[in-house]
mmCIF file of C-alpha atoms in Angstrom:
data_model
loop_
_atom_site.group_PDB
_atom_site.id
_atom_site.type_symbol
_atom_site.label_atom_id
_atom_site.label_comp_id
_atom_site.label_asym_id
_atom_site.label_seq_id
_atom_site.Cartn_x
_atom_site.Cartn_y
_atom_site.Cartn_z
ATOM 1 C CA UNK A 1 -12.787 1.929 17.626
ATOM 2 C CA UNK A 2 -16.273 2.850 17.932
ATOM 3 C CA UNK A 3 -18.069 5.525 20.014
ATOM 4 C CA UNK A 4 -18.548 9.411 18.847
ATOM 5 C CA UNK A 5 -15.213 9.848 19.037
ATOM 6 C CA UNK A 6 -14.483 10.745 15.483
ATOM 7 C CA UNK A 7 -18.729 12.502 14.679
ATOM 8 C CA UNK A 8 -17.177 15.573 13.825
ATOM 9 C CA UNK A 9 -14.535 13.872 11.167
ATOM 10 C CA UNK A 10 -17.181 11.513 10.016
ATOM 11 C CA UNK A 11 -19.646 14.392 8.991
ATOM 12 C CA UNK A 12 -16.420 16.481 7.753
ATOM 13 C CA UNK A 13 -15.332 13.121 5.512
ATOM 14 C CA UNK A 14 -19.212 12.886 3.967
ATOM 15 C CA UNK A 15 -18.992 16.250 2.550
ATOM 16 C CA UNK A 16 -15.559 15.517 0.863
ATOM 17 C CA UNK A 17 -16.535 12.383 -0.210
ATOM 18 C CA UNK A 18 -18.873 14.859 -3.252
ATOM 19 C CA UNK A 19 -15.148 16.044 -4.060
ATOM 20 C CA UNK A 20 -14.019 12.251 -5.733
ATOM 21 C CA UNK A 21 -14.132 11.355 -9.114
ATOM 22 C CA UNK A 22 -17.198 9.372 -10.034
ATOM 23 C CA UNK A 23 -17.598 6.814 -12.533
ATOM 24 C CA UNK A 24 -19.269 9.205 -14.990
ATOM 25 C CA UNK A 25 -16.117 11.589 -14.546
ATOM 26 C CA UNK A 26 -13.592 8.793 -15.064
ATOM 27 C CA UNK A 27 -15.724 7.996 -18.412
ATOM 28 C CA UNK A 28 -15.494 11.819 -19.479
ATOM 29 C CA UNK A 29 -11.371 11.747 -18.469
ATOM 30 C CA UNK A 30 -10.949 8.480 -20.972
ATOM 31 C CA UNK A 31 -12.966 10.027 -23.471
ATOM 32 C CA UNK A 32 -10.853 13.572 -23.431
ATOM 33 C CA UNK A 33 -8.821 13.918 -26.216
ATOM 34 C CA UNK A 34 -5.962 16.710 -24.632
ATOM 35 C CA UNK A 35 -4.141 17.602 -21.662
ATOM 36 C CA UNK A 36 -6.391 20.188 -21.825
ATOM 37 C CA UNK A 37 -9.355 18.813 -21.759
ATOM 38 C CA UNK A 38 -8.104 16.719 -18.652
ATOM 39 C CA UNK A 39 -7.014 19.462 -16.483
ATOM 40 C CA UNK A 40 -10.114 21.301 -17.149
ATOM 41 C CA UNK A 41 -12.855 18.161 -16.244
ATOM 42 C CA UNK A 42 -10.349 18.003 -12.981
ATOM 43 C CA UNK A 43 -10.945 21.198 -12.295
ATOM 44 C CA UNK A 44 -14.775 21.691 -12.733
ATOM 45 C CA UNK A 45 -14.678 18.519 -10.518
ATOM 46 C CA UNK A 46 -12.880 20.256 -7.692
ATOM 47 C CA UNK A 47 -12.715 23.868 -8.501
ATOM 48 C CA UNK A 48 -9.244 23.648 -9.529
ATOM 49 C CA UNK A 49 -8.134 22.492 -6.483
ATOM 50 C CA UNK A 50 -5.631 19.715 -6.445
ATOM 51 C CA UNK A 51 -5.663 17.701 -3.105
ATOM 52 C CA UNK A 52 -2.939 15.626 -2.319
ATOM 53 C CA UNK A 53 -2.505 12.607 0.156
ATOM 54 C CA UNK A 54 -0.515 14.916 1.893
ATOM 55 C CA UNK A 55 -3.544 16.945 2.503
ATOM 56 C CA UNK A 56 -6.034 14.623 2.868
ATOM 57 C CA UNK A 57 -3.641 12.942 5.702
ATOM 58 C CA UNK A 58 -3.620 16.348 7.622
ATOM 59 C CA UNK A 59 -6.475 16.808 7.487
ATOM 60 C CA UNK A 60 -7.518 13.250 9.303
ATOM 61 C CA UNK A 61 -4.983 14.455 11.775
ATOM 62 C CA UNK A 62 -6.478 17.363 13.230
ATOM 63 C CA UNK A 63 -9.631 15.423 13.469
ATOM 64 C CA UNK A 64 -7.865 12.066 15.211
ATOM 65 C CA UNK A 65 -4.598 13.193 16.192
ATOM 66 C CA UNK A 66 -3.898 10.629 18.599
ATOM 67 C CA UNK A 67 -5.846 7.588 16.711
ATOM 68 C CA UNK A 68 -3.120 4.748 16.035
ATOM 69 C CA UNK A 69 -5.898 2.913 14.082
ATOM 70 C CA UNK A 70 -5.122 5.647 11.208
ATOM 71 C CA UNK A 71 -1.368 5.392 11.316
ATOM 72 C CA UNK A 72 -1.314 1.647 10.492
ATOM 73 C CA UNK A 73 -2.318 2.739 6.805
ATOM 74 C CA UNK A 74 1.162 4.703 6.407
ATOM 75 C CA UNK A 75 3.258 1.575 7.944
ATOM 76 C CA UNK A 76 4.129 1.035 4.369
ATOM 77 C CA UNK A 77 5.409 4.257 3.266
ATOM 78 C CA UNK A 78 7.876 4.432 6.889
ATOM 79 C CA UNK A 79 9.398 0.981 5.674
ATOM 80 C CA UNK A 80 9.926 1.850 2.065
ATOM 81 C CA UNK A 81 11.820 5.203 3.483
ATOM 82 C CA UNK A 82 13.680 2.866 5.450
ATOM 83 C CA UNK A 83 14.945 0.856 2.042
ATOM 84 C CA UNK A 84 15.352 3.987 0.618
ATOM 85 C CA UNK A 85 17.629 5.865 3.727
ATOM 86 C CA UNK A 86 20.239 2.800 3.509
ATOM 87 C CA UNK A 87 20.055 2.565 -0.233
ATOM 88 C CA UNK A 88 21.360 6.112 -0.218
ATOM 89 C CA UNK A 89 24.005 5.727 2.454
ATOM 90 C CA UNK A 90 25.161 2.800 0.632
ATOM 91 C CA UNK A 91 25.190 5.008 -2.984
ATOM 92 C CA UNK A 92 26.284 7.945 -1.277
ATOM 93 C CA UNK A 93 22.945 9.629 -2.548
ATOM 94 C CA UNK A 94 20.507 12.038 -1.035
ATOM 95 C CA UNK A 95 17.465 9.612 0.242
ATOM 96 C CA UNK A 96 15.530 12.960 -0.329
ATOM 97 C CA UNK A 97 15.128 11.698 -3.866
ATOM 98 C CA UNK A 98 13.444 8.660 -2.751
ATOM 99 C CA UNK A 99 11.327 9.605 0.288
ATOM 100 C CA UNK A 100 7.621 9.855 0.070
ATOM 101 C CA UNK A 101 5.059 11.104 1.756
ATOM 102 C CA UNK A 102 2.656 11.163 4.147
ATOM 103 C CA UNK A 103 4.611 9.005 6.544
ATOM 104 C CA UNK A 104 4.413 8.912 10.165
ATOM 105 C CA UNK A 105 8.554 8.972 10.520
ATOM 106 C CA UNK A 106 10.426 12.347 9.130
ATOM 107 C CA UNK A 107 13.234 11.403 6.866
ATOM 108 C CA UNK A 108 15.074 13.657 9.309
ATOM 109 C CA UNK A 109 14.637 11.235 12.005
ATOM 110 C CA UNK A 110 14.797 8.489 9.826
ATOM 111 C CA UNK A 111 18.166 8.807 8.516
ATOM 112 C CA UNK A 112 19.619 10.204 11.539
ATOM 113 C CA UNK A 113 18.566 7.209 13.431
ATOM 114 C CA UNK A 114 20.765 5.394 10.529
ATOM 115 C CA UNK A 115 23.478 7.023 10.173
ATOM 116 C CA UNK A 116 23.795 7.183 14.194
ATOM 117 C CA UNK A 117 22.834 3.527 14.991
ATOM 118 C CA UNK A 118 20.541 4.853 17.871
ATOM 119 C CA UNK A 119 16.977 3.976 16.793
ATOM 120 C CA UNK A 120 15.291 4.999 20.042
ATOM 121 C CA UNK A 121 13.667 7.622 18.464
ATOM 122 C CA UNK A 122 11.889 5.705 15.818
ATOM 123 C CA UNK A 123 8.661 4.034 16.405
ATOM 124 C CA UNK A 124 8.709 0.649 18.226
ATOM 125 C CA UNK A 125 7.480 -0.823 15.479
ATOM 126 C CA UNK A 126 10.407 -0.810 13.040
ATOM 127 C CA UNK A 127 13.330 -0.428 15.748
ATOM 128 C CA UNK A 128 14.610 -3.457 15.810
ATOM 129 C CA UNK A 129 13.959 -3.868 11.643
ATOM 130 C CA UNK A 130 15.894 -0.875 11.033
ATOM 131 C CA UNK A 131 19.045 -1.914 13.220
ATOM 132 C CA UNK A 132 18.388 -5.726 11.340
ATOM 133 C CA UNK A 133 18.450 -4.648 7.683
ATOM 134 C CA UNK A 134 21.355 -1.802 8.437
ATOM 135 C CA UNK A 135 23.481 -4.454 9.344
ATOM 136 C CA UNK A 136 22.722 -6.884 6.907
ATOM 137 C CA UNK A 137 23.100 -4.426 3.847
ATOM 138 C CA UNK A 138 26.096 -3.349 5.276
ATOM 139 C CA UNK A 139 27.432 -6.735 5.932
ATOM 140 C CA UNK A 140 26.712 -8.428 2.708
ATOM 141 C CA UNK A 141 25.553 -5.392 0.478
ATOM 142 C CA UNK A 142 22.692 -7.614 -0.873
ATOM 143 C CA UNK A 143 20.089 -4.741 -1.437
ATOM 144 C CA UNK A 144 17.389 -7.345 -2.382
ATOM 145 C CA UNK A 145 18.240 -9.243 0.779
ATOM 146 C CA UNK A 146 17.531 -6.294 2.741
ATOM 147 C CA UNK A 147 14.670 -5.144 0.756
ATOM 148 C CA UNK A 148 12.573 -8.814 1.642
ATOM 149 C CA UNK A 149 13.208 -8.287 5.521
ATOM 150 C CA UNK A 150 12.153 -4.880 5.293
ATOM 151 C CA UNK A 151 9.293 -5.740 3.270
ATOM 152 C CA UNK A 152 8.318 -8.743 5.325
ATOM 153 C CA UNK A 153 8.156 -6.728 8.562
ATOM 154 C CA UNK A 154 6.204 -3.965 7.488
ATOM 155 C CA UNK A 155 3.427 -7.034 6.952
ATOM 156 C CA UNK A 156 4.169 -8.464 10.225
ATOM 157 C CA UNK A 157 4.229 -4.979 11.626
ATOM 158 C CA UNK A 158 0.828 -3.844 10.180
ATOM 159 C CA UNK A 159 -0.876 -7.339 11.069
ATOM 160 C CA UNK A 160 -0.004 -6.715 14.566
ATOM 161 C CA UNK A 161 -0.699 -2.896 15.031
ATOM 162 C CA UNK A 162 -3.963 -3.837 13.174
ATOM 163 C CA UNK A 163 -4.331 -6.562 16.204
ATOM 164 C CA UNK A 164 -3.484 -4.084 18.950
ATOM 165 C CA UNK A 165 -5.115 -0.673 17.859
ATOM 166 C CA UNK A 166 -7.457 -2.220 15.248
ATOM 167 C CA UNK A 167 -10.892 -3.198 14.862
ATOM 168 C CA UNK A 168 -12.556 -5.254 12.300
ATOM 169 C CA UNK A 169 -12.082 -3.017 9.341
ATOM 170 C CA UNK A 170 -8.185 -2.605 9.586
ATOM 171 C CA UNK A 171 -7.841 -6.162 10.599
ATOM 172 C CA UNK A 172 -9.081 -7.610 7.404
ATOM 173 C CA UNK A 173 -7.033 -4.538 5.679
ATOM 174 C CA UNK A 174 -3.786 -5.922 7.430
ATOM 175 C CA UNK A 175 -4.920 -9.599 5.989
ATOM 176 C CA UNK A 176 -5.702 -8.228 2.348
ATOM 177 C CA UNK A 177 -2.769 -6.577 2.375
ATOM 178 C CA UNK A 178 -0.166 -9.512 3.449
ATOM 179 C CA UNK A 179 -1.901 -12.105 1.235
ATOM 180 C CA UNK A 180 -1.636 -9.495 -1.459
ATOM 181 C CA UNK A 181 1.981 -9.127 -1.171
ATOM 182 C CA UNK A 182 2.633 -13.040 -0.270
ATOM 183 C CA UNK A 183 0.837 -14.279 -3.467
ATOM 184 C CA UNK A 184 3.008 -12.480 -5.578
ATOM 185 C CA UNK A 185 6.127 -12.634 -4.055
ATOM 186 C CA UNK A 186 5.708 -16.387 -3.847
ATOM 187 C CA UNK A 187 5.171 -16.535 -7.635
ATOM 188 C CA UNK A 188 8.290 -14.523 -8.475
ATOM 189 C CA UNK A 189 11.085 -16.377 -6.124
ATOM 190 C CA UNK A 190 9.232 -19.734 -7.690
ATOM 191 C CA UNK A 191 9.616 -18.260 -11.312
ATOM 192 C CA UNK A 192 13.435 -17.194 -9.836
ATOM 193 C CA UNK A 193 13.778 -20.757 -8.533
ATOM 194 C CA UNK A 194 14.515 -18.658 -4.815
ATOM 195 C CA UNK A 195 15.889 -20.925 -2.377
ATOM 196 C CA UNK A 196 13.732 -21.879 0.643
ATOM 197 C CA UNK A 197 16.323 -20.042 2.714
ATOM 198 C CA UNK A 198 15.239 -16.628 0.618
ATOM 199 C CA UNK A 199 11.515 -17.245 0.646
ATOM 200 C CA UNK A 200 11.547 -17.784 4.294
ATOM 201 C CA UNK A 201 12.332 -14.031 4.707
ATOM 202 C CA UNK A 202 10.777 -12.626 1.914
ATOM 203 C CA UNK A 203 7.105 -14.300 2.538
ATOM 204 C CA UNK A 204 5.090 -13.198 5.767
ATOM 205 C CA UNK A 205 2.022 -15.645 6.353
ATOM 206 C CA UNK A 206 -1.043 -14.856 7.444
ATOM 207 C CA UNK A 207 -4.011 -16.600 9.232
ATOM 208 C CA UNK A 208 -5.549 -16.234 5.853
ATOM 209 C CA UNK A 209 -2.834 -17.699 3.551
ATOM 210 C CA UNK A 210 0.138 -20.167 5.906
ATOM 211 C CA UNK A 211 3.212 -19.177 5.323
ATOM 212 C CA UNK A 212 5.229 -22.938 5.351
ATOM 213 C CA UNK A 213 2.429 -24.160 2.928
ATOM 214 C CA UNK A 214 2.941 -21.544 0.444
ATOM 215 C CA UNK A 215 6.569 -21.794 0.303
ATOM 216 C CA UNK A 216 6.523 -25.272 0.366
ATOM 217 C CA UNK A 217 4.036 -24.678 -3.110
ATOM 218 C CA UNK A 218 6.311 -21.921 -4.602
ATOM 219 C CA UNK A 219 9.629 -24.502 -4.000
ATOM 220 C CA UNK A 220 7.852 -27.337 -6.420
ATOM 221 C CA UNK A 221 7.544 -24.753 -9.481
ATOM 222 C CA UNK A 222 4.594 -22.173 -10.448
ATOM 223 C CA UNK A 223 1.973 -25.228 -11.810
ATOM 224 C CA UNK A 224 2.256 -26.241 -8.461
ATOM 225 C CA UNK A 225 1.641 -23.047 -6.705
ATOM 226 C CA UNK A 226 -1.021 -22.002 -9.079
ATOM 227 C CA UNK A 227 -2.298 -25.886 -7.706
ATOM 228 C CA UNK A 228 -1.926 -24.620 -4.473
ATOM 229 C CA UNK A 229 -3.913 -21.242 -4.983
ATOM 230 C CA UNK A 230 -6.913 -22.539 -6.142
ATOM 231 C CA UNK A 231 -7.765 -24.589 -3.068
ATOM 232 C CA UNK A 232 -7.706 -21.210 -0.732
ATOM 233 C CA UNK A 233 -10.420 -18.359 -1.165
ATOM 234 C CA UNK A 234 -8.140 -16.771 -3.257
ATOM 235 C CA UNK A 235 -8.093 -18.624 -6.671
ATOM 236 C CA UNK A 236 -9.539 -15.688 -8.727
ATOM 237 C CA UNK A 237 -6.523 -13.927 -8.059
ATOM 238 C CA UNK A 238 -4.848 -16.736 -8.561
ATOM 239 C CA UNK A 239 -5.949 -17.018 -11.892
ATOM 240 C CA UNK A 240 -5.749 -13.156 -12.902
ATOM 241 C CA UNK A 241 -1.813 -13.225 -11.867
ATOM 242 C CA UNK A 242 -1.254 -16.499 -14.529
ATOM 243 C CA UNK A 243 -2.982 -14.905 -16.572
ATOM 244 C CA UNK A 244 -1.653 -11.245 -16.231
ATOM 245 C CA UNK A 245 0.239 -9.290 -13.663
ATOM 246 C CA UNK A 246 -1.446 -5.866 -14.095
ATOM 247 C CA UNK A 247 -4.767 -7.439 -13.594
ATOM 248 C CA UNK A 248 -3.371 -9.300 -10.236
ATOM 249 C CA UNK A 249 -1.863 -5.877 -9.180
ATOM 250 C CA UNK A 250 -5.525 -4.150 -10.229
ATOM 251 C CA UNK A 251 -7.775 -7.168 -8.038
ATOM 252 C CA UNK A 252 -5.453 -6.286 -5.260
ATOM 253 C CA UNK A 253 -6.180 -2.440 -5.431
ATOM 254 C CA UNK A 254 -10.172 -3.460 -6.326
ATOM 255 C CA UNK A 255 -10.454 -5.442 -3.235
ATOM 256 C CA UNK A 256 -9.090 -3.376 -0.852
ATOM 257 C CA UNK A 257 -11.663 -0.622 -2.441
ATOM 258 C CA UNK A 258 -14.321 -3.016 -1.579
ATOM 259 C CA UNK A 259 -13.290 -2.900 2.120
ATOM 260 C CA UNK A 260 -12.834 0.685 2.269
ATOM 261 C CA UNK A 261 -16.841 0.647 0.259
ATOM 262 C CA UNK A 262 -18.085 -1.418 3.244
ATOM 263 C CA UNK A 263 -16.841 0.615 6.029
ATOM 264 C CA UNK A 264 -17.955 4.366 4.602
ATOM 265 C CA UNK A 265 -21.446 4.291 5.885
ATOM 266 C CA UNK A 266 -20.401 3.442 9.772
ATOM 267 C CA UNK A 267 -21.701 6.552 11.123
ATOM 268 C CA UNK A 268 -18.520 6.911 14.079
ATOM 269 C CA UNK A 269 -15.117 5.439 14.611
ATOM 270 C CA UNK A 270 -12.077 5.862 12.919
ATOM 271 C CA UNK A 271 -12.923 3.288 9.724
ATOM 272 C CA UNK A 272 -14.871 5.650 7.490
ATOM 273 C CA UNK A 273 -11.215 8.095 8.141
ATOM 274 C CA UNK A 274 -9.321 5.353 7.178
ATOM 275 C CA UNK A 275 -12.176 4.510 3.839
ATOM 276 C CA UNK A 276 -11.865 7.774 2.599
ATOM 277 C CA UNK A 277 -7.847 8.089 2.606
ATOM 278 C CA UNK A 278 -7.585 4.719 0.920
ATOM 279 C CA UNK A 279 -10.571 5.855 -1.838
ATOM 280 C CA UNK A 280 -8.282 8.680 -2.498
ATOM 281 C CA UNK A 281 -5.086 6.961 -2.533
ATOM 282 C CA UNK A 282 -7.285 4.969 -5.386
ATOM 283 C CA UNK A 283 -8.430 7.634 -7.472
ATOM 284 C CA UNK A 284 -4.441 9.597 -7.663
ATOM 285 C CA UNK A 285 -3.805 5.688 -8.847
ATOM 286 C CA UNK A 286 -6.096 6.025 -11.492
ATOM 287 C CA UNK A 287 -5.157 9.383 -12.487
ATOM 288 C CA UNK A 288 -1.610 8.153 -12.869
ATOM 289 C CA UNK A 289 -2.395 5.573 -14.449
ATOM 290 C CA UNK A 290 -4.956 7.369 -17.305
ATOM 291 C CA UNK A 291 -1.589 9.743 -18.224
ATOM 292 C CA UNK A 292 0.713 7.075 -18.273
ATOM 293 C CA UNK A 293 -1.645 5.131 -20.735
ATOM 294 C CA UNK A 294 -2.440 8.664 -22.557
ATOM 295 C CA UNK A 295 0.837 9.285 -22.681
ATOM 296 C CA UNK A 296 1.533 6.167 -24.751
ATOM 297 C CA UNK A 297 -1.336 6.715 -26.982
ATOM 298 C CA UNK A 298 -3.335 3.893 -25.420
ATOM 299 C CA UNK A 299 -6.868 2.984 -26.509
ATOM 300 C CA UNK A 300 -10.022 3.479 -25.012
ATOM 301 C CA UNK A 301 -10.670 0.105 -23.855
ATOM 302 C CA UNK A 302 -7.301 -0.704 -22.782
ATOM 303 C CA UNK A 303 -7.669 2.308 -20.156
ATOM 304 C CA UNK A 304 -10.792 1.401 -19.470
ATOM 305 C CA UNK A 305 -9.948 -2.400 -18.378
ATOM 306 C CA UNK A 306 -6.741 -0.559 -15.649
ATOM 307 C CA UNK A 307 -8.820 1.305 -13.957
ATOM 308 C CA UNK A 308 -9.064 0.788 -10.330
ATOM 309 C CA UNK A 309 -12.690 0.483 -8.360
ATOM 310 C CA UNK A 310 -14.056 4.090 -7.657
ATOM 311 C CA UNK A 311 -15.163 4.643 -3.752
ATOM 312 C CA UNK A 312 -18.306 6.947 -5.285
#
């Protein structure tokens, strides 16, 4: 999506961009030594202000109401509402508990659209996913059944939306994110011993990683998958996930950082939107992740080695 479309949001996303944490922040946030001292570096960072994805999402939507290119990034939350909406009508729970935000469906909508069978009124892209997994969790009540289809087509759903409304930027997002998500769901049904029959829904394929190849690895036992791994561009991950799960799950949040890096300088379109709302879906990451690790009285260089890659 190019043009001067989006000038106005561009310009509006530079001055925010002063607003993330920098390294040099993020060094003076390990370093504090109470709550205290946290909440009052946050606030001298951002005048107290405490801006969530939420906000940052409507605020890309008054400048690009209409752009579908932006919508693609919240494909992820709309599916996981959808596990969550039947996992409540199954328990007999509110799904209120489980819904997050921003999304681009209302759980309004969203459950209504379940509980009524008439999906219309959901976007086209997860119709025919919603009326799939409804039936199947109410046919066999295998939640994790359910759960891989759903999961599976959000991939297939943003790989194709990325296709459609996309350009080059939110293309290779769609890929990063499906061989993110393939890699290590291939190494858990092969440490699971998952039949073929299981992995066949729960892995999505991409031009970057085929799908029958990786299965076909993951069915002949982890050594062989690892095997596998290391012959496609992605054997440092690879090796980080044999090594250690958190620092898989950390190269997969670093690298999609380095995307969002090498789109913030285009001066119009909709990718330096879509860079800033991923940089600050980092940086809340981090900041969970520093008071989780605070919380447990981790050290220094153990919080230090989780931190995601900062956008600034």
């Amino acid at each position: 999506m190019n043009g001067t479309k989006y000038a106005n949001a561009v310009g509006a996303i530079r001055a925010m961009e002063n607003t993330l944490l920098s390294k040099g922040d993020m060094d003076q946030l390990i370093n504090a030594k109470s709550k205290s001292e946290i909440n009052s570096i946050l606030a001298s960072k951002n005048g107290g202000s405490s801006e969530s994805l939420d906000d940052v999402w409507s605020m890309l939507r008054e400048y690009a109401p209409d752009c579908k290119e932006l919508e693609i990034l919240l494909y992820k939350n709309d599916f996981h509402n959808l596990k969550a909406v039947l996992k409540a009508i199954i328990s007999n729970r509110d799904p209120q508990h489980y819904y997050i935000t921003p999304s681009n469906v209302a759980l309004n909508v969203l459950t209504d659209a379940i509980n009524t069978k008439n999906y219309e009124n959901l976007p086209e892209y997860m119709r025919d996913t919603a009326a799939e997994a409804y039936e199947l969790v109410t046919r066999t009540l295998d939640g994790q059944l359910s759960d891989s289809l759903i999961d599976t087509a959000a991939l297939k759903a943003i790989q194709e939306s990325a296709e459609k409304f996309g350009g080059e930027f939110m293309q290779r997002y769609a890929e990063l994110i499906t061989v993110c998500a393939d890699i290590k769901t291939a190494y858990r049904c092969s440490m699971l011993n998952k039949s073929a029959q299981f992995m066949e829904t729960a892995v999505c394929g991409s031009s970057a990683l085929e799908k029958d190849q990786l299965i076909k690895a993951a069915l002949s036992g982890t050594d062989t998958l690892f095997g596998f791994l290391e012959t496609t561009n992605y054997a440092d991950a690879a090796a980080l996930l044999k090594d250690s799960s958190a620092q898989y799950e950390k190269w997969c949040d670093d690298v999609l950082m380095e995307l969002a890096d090498g789109a913030r300088m285009q001066a119009f379109g909709a990718e330096p939107l879509a860079a800033y709302y991923i940089a600050k879906e980092a940086e809340i990451k981090n900041l969970r992740i520093l008071s989780i690790c605070k919380e447990f009285g981790a050290d220094k260089e153990t919080i230090t080695e989780r931190m995601r890659k900062l956008y600034v």
